Coordinates of N, CA, C and O in Angstrom, one line a residue:
M1 N 0.7 -2.2 -4.2 CA 1.1 -2.6 -2.9 C 0.3 -1.9 -1.8 O 0.3 -0.6 -1.7
Q2 N -0.6 -2.6 -1.1 CA -1.4 -1.9 0.0 C -0.6 -1.7 1.2 O 0.2 -2.5 1.6
V3 N -0.8 -0.5 1.8 CA -0.1 -0.1 3.0 C -1.1 0.0 4.1 O -2.2 0.6 3.9
S4 N -0.8 -0.6 5.3 CA -1.6 -0.4 6.5 C -0.8 0.5 7.5 O 0.4 0.2 7.7
V5 N -1.4 1.5 8.0 CA -0.7 2.4 9.0 C -1.5 2.2 10.3 O -2.7 2.4 10.4
V6 N -0.7 1.8 11.3 CA -1.2 1.6 12.7 C -1.0 2.8 13.5 O 0.2 3.3 13.6
V7 N -2.0 3.3 14.2 CA -1.9 4.4 15.1 C -2.6 3.9 16.4 O -3.7 3.5 16.5
C8 N -1.8 4.0 17.5 CA -2.3 3.5 18.8 C -2.4 4.7 19.8 O -1.6 5.6 19.7
T9 N -3.4 4.6 20.7 CA -3.5 5.6 21.7 C -4.2 5.0 22.9 O -4.6 3.9 22.9
Y10 N -4.2 5.8 24.0 CA -4.7 5.2 25.3 C -5.4 6.2 26.2 O -6.1 5.7 27.1
A11 N -5.2 7.5 26.0 CA -5.8 8.5 27.0 C -6.5 9.6 26.4 O -6.1 10.1 25.3
M12 N -7.5 10.1 27.0 CA -8.3 11.2 26.4 C -7.5 12.4 26.3 O -7.7 13.2 25.4
D13 N -6.6 12.7 27.3 CA -5.8 13.9 27.2 C -4.8 13.9 26.0 O -4.3 15.0 25.7
R14 N -4.7 12.8 25.3 CA -3.9 12.8 24.1 C -4.7 12.8 22.8 O -4.2 12.7 21.7
Y15 N -6.1 12.9 23.0 CA -7.0 12.7 21.9 C -6.8 13.7 20.8 O -6.9 13.3 19.6
D16 N -6.6 15.0 21.1 CA -6.4 16.0 20.1 C -5.2 15.7 19.2 O -5.3 15.7 17.9
A17 N -4.1 15.3 19.8 CA -2.9 15.0 19.0 C -3.1 13.7 18.2 O -2.7 13.6 17.1
F18 N -3.7 12.7 18.9 CA -4.1 11.5 18.2 C -4.9 11.7 16.9 O -4.7 11.2 15.8
S19 N -5.9 12.6 17.1 CA -6.8 12.9 16.0 C -6.1 13.6 14.8 O -6.3 13.2 13.7
E20 N -5.1 14.5 15.2 CA -4.3 15.1 14.1 C -3.4 14.0 13.4 O -3.3 14.1 12.2
A21 N -2.9 13.1 14.2 CA -2.1 12.0 13.6 C -2.9 11.2 12.6 O -2.5 10.9 11.5
V22 N -4.1 10.8 13.1 CA -5.0 10.0 12.2 C -5.4 10.8 10.9 O -5.3 10.2 9.8
E23 N -5.7 12.0 11.1 CA -6.1 12.8 9.9 C -4.9 12.9 8.9 O -5.1 12.9 7.7
S24 N -3.7 13.1 9.5 CA -2.5 13.2 8.6 C -2.3 11.9 7.8 O -1.9 11.9 6.7
V25 N -2.7 10.8 8.4 CA -2.6 9.5 7.7 C -3.7 9.4 6.7 O -3.5 8.9 5.5
L26 N -4.9 9.8 7.0 CA -6.0 9.7 6.1 C -5.8 10.6 4.9 O -6.4 10.3 3.8
N27 N -5.0 11.6 5.0 CA -4.8 12.6 3.9 C -3.5 12.2 3.1 O -3.0 13.1 2.4
Q28 N -3.0 11.0 3.2 CA -1.9 10.6 2.4 C -2.2 10.6 0.9 O -3.3 10.4 0.5
T29 N -1.1 10.9 0.1 CA -1.3 10.9 -1.3 C -1.2 9.5 -1.9 O -1.5 9.3 -3.1
Y30 N -0.9 8.5 -1.1 CA -0.7 7.1 -1.6 C -2.0 6.3 -1.4 O -2.7 6.5 -0.4
D31 N -2.3 5.5 -2.4 CA -3.4 4.6 -2.4 C -3.0 3.3 -3.0 O -2.3 3.3 -4.0
P32 N -3.4 2.1 -2.5 CA -4.4 1.9 -1.5 C -3.8 1.9 0.0 O -2.7 1.5 0.2
L33 N -4.6 2.5 0.9 CA -4.1 2.7 2.2 C -5.2 2.3 3.2 O -6.4 2.6 3.0
E34 N -4.8 1.6 4.2 CA -5.7 1.2 5.3 C -5.2 1.8 6.6 O -3.9 1.9 6.8
V35 N -6.1 2.3 7.4 CA -5.7 2.8 8.7 C -6.2 2.0 9.8 O -7.4 1.7 9.9
V36 N -5.3 1.5 10.7 CA -5.7 0.6 11.8 C -5.5 1.4 13.1 O -4.4 1.8 13.4
L37 N -6.6 1.6 13.8 CA -6.6 2.4 15.1 C -6.8 1.5 16.2 O -7.7 0.7 16.3
V38 N -5.8 1.5 17.2 CA -5.9 0.6 18.4 C -5.9 1.5 19.6 O -5.0 2.3 19.8
V39 N -6.9 1.3 20.4 CA -7.1 2.0 21.7 C -6.7 1.0 22.8 O -7.2 -0.1 22.8
D40 N -5.8 1.4 23.7 CA -5.3 0.5 24.7 C -6.1 0.5 25.9 O -5.7 1.1 26.9
G41 N -7.2 -0.2 25.9 CA -8.0 -0.5 27.1 C -8.7 0.7 27.7 O -8.9 0.7 28.9
N42 N -9.1 1.7 26.9 CA -9.9 2.8 27.4 C -11.2 3.0 26.6 O -11.2 3.4 25.5
D43 N -12.3 2.5 27.3 CA -13.6 2.5 26.6 C -14.1 3.9 26.2 O -14.7 4.1 25.1
A44 N -13.8 4.9 27.0 CA -14.2 6.3 26.7 C -13.5 6.8 25.4 O -14.1 7.4 24.5
V45 N -12.2 6.5 25.4 CA -11.5 6.9 24.2 C -11.9 6.2 22.9 O -12.1 6.7 21.9
F46 N -12.2 4.9 23.1 CA -12.6 4.1 22.0 C -14.0 4.5 21.5 O -14.2 4.6 20.3
E47 N -14.9 4.9 22.3 CA -16.2 5.4 21.9 C -16.0 6.7 21.0 O -16.6 6.8 20.0
R48 N -15.1 7.5 21.4 CA -14.8 8.8 20.6 C -14.2 8.4 19.3 O -14.5 9.0 18.3
V49 N -13.3 7.4 19.3 CA -12.6 7.0 18.1 C -13.7 6.4 17.1 O -13.7 6.7 15.9
R50 N -14.6 5.6 17.7 CA -15.7 5.1 16.8 C -16.5 6.2 16.2 O -16.8 6.1 15.0
E51 N -16.9 7.2 17.0 CA -17.7 8.3 16.5 C -17.0 9.1 15.4 O -17.6 9.5 14.4
D52 N -15.7 9.3 15.6 CA -14.9 10.2 14.7 C -14.3 9.5 13.5 O -14.2 10.1 12.4
F53 N -14.0 8.2 13.6 CA -13.2 7.5 12.5 C -13.7 6.2 12.0 O -13.5 5.8 10.9
C54 N -14.4 5.4 12.8 CA -14.7 4.0 12.5 C -15.7 3.8 11.4 O -15.7 2.7 10.8
G55 N -16.4 4.8 11.0 CA -17.3 4.6 9.9 C -16.7 4.9 8.5 O -17.3 4.7 7.5
R56 N -15.5 5.4 8.5 CA -14.8 5.7 7.3 C -14.3 4.5 6.6 O -13.9 3.5 7.2
E57 N -14.3 4.6 5.2 CA -13.7 3.6 4.4 C -12.3 3.3 4.7 O -11.5 4.2 4.9
N58 N -11.9 2.0 4.8 CA -10.5 1.6 5.0 C -10.0 1.9 6.3 O -8.8 2.1 6.5
V59 N -10.9 2.1 7.3 CA -10.4 2.3 8.7 C -10.9 1.1 9.5 O -12.0 0.7 9.5
V60 N -9.9 0.5 10.2 CA -10.2 -0.6 11.1 C -10.0 -0.1 12.6 O -9.0 0.5 12.8
C61 N -10.9 -0.4 13.5 CA -10.8 0.0 14.8 C -10.8 -1.1 15.8 O -11.6 -2.1 15.6
H62 N -10.0 -1.0 16.8 CA -9.9 -2.1 17.9 C -9.7 -1.5 19.2 O -8.9 -0.5 19.3
C63 N -10.3 -2.0 20.3 CA -10.0 -1.6 21.6 C -9.5 -2.8 22.4 O -10.2 -3.9 22.5
N64 N -8.3 -2.8 23.0 CA -7.8 -3.8 23.9 C -8.7 -3.9 25.1 O -9.2 -2.9 25.6
E65 N -9.0 -5.1 25.6 CA -9.8 -5.3 26.8 C -9.3 -4.6 28.0 O -10.0 -4.2 28.9
E66 N -8.0 -4.5 28.1 CA -7.3 -3.8 29.2 C -6.1 -3.1 28.7 O -5.6 -3.4 27.6
N67 N -5.5 -2.2 29.5 CA -4.3 -1.5 29.1 C -3.2 -2.5 29.1 O -2.8 -3.0 30.1
R68 N -2.5 -2.7 27.9 CA -1.5 -3.7 27.8 C -0.1 -3.0 27.3 O 0.9 -3.7 27.3
G69 N -0.1 -1.7 27.0 CA 1.1 -1.1 26.6 C 1.2 -1.0 25.1 O 0.5 -1.6 24.3
I70 N 2.2 -0.1 24.7 CA 2.4 0.2 23.3 C 2.8 -0.9 22.5 O 2.4 -1.1 21.3
S71 N 3.7 -1.8 23.0 CA 4.2 -2.9 22.2 C 3.1 -3.9 21.9 O 3.0 -4.3 20.7
Y72 N 2.3 -4.2 22.9 CA 1.1 -5.1 22.6 C 0.2 -4.4 21.6 O -0.3 -5.1 20.7
S73 N -0.1 -3.1 21.8 CA -1.1 -2.5 20.9 C -0.5 -2.4 19.5 O -1.3 -2.6 18.5
R74 N 0.7 -2.2 19.3 CA 1.3 -2.1 17.9 C 1.3 -3.5 17.3 O 0.9 -3.7 16.1
T75 N 1.6 -4.5 18.1 CA 1.5 -5.9 17.6 C 0.1 -6.3 17.2 O -0.2 -6.9 16.2
K76 N -0.9 -5.9 18.0 CA -2.3 -6.1 17.7 C -2.7 -5.4 16.4 O -3.4 -6.0 15.6
G77 N -2.3 -4.2 16.3 CA -2.5 -3.5 15.0 C -1.9 -4.1 13.8 O -2.6 -4.3 12.8
A78 N -0.7 -4.6 13.9 CA -0.1 -5.4 12.8 C -0.8 -6.6 12.5 O -1.0 -7.0 11.3
E79 N -1.3 -7.3 13.5 CA -2.1 -8.5 13.3 C -3.4 -8.2 12.6 O -3.9 -9.0 11.7
L80 N -4.0 -7.1 12.9 CA -5.3 -6.7 12.2 C -5.1 -6.2 10.8 O -6.0 -6.1 10.0
A81 N -3.9 -5.7 10.5 CA -3.6 -5.1 9.2 C -3.7 -6.0 8.1 O -3.3 -7.2 8.2
A82 N -4.2 -5.5 7.0 CA -4.3 -6.3 5.7 C -3.3 -5.9 4.7 O -3.2 -6.6 3.7
G83 N -2.5 -4.9 5.0 CA -1.6 -4.4 4.0 C -0.4 -5.3 3.8 O 0.0 -6.1 4.6
D84 N 0.3 -5.1 2.6 CA 1.5 -5.7 2.3 C 2.6 -5.1 3.1 O 3.6 -5.8 3.4
I85 N 2.5 -3.9 3.4 CA 3.4 -3.1 4.3 C 2.6 -2.6 5.5 O 1.5 -2.1 5.3
V86 N 3.2 -2.7 6.7 CA 2.6 -2.2 7.9 C 3.5 -1.1 8.4 O 4.7 -1.3 8.7
A87 N 3.0 0.1 8.5 CA 3.8 1.3 9.0 C 3.1 1.7 10.3 O 1.9 1.4 10.5
M88 N 3.9 2.3 11.1 CA 3.4 2.8 12.4 C 3.8 4.2 12.6 O 4.8 4.7 12.2
I89 N 2.9 5.0 13.2 CA 3.1 6.3 13.6 C 2.6 6.6 15.0 O 1.6 6.0 15.4
D90 N 3.4 7.4 15.7 CA 3.0 7.7 17.1 C 1.7 8.5 17.1 O 1.5 9.3 16.2
D91 N 1.0 8.5 18.2 CA -0.2 9.2 18.4 C 0.0 10.7 18.6 O -1.0 11.5 18.5
D92 N 1.2 11.2 18.7 CA 1.4 12.6 18.8 C 2.3 13.1 17.7 O 2.9 14.2 17.8
A93 N 2.3 12.4 16.6 CA 3.1 12.8 15.4 C 2.1 13.1 14.3 O 1.0 12.7 14.3
T94 N 2.6 13.8 13.3 CA 1.8 14.0 12.1 C 2.7 13.7 10.9 O 3.9 14.0 10.9
A95 N 2.1 13.1 9.9 CA 2.8 12.6 8.7 C 2.7 13.7 7.6 O 1.6 14.2 7.4
E96 N 3.7 13.9 6.9 CA 3.7 14.7 5.7 C 2.8 14.0 4.7 O 2.7 12.7 4.7
P97 N 2.1 14.7 3.8 CA 1.2 14.1 2.8 C 1.8 13.0 2.0 O 1.1 12.0 1.6
D98 N 3.1 13.0 1.7 CA 3.7 12.0 0.9 C 4.5 11.0 1.7 O 5.3 10.2 1.1
W99 N 4.3 10.9 3.0 CA 5.1 10.0 3.9 C 5.0 8.6 3.4 O 6.0 7.9 3.2
V100 N 3.8 8.1 3.3 CA 3.6 6.7 2.8 C 4.2 6.4 1.4 O 4.9 5.4 1.2
K101 N 4.0 7.3 0.5 CA 4.5 7.2 -0.8 C 6.0 7.1 -0.8 O 6.6 6.3 -1.5
R102 N 6.7 7.9 0.1 CA 8.1 7.8 0.1 C 8.6 6.5 0.8 O 9.6 5.9 0.3
L103 N 7.9 6.0 1.8 CA 8.2 4.7 2.3 C 8.1 3.6 1.3 O 9.0 2.8 1.2
V104 N 7.0 3.6 0.5 CA 6.8 2.6 -0.5 C 7.9 2.6 -1.5 O 8.4 1.6 -2.0
S105 N 8.3 3.8 -1.9 CA 9.3 4.0 -3.0 C 10.6 3.3 -2.5 O 11.3 2.7 -3.4
V106 N 11.0 3.4 -1.3 CA 12.2 2.7 -0.8 C 12.1 1.2 -1.0 O 13.0 0.5 -1.4
Y107 N 10.9 0.6 -0.6 CA 10.7 -0.8 -0.8 C 10.8 -1.2 -2.3 O 11.4 -2.2 -2.6
E108 N 10.2 -0.4 -3.1 CA 10.1 -0.7 -4.5 C 11.5 -0.6 -5.2 O 11.9 -1.3 -6.1
E109 N 12.3 0.4 -4.8 CA 13.6 0.7 -5.4 C 14.7 -0.1 -4.9 O 15.7 -0.3 -5.6
T110 N 14.6 -0.6 -3.7 CA 15.8 -1.3 -3.1 C 15.5 -2.7 -2.7 O 16.5 -3.4 -2.4
G111 N 14.3 -3.2 -2.6 CA 14.0 -4.5 -2.1 C 14.2 -4.6 -0.6 O 14.3 -5.7 -0.1
A112 N 14.1 -3.5 0.1 CA 14.3 -3.5 1.5 C 13.2 -4.4 2.2 O 12.1 -4.6 1.7
I113 N 13.5 -4.9 3.4 CA 12.5 -5.7 4.1 C 12.0 -4.8 5.3 O 11.0 -5.2 5.9
A114 N 12.6 -3.7 5.6 CA 12.1 -2.8 6.6 C 12.6 -1.4 6.3 O 13.7 -1.2 5.8
V115 N 11.8 -0.4 6.6 CA 12.1 1.0 6.3 C 11.8 1.8 7.6 O 10.8 1.6 8.2
G116 N 12.6 2.8 7.9 CA 12.3 3.7 9.0 C 12.5 5.1 8.5 O 13.0 5.3 7.4
G117 N 12.1 6.0 9.3 CA 12.2 7.4 8.9 C 11.7 8.3 10.0 O 11.2 7.9 11.0
D118 N 11.9 9.6 9.7 CA 11.4 10.6 10.7 C 10.3 11.5 10.1 O 10.0 11.4 8.9

């Protein structure tokens, strides 16, 4: 079961936290994993995202043409995602290495259609 994790951001002053969030997703113990990065209408941030992450395997990058807000950005990320499961993490959060593995286990063990967690 492939999982896509969407991470959205919008401002350079959040970039360090965003970068930590992305690295925590890239370091998950679960495979196959796709990471979808959405920048909300900030070309300078998107250029940095491209330099730091977009050349990596299984990373999809997108920049909205204008700032549209977190709901639009998450929806766009979900549309771009190829995974059977789409997970979202805030740009100022970090995931434990087994976060995705634990989410998937709930789907597999219970037949759930949605899973949340902290």
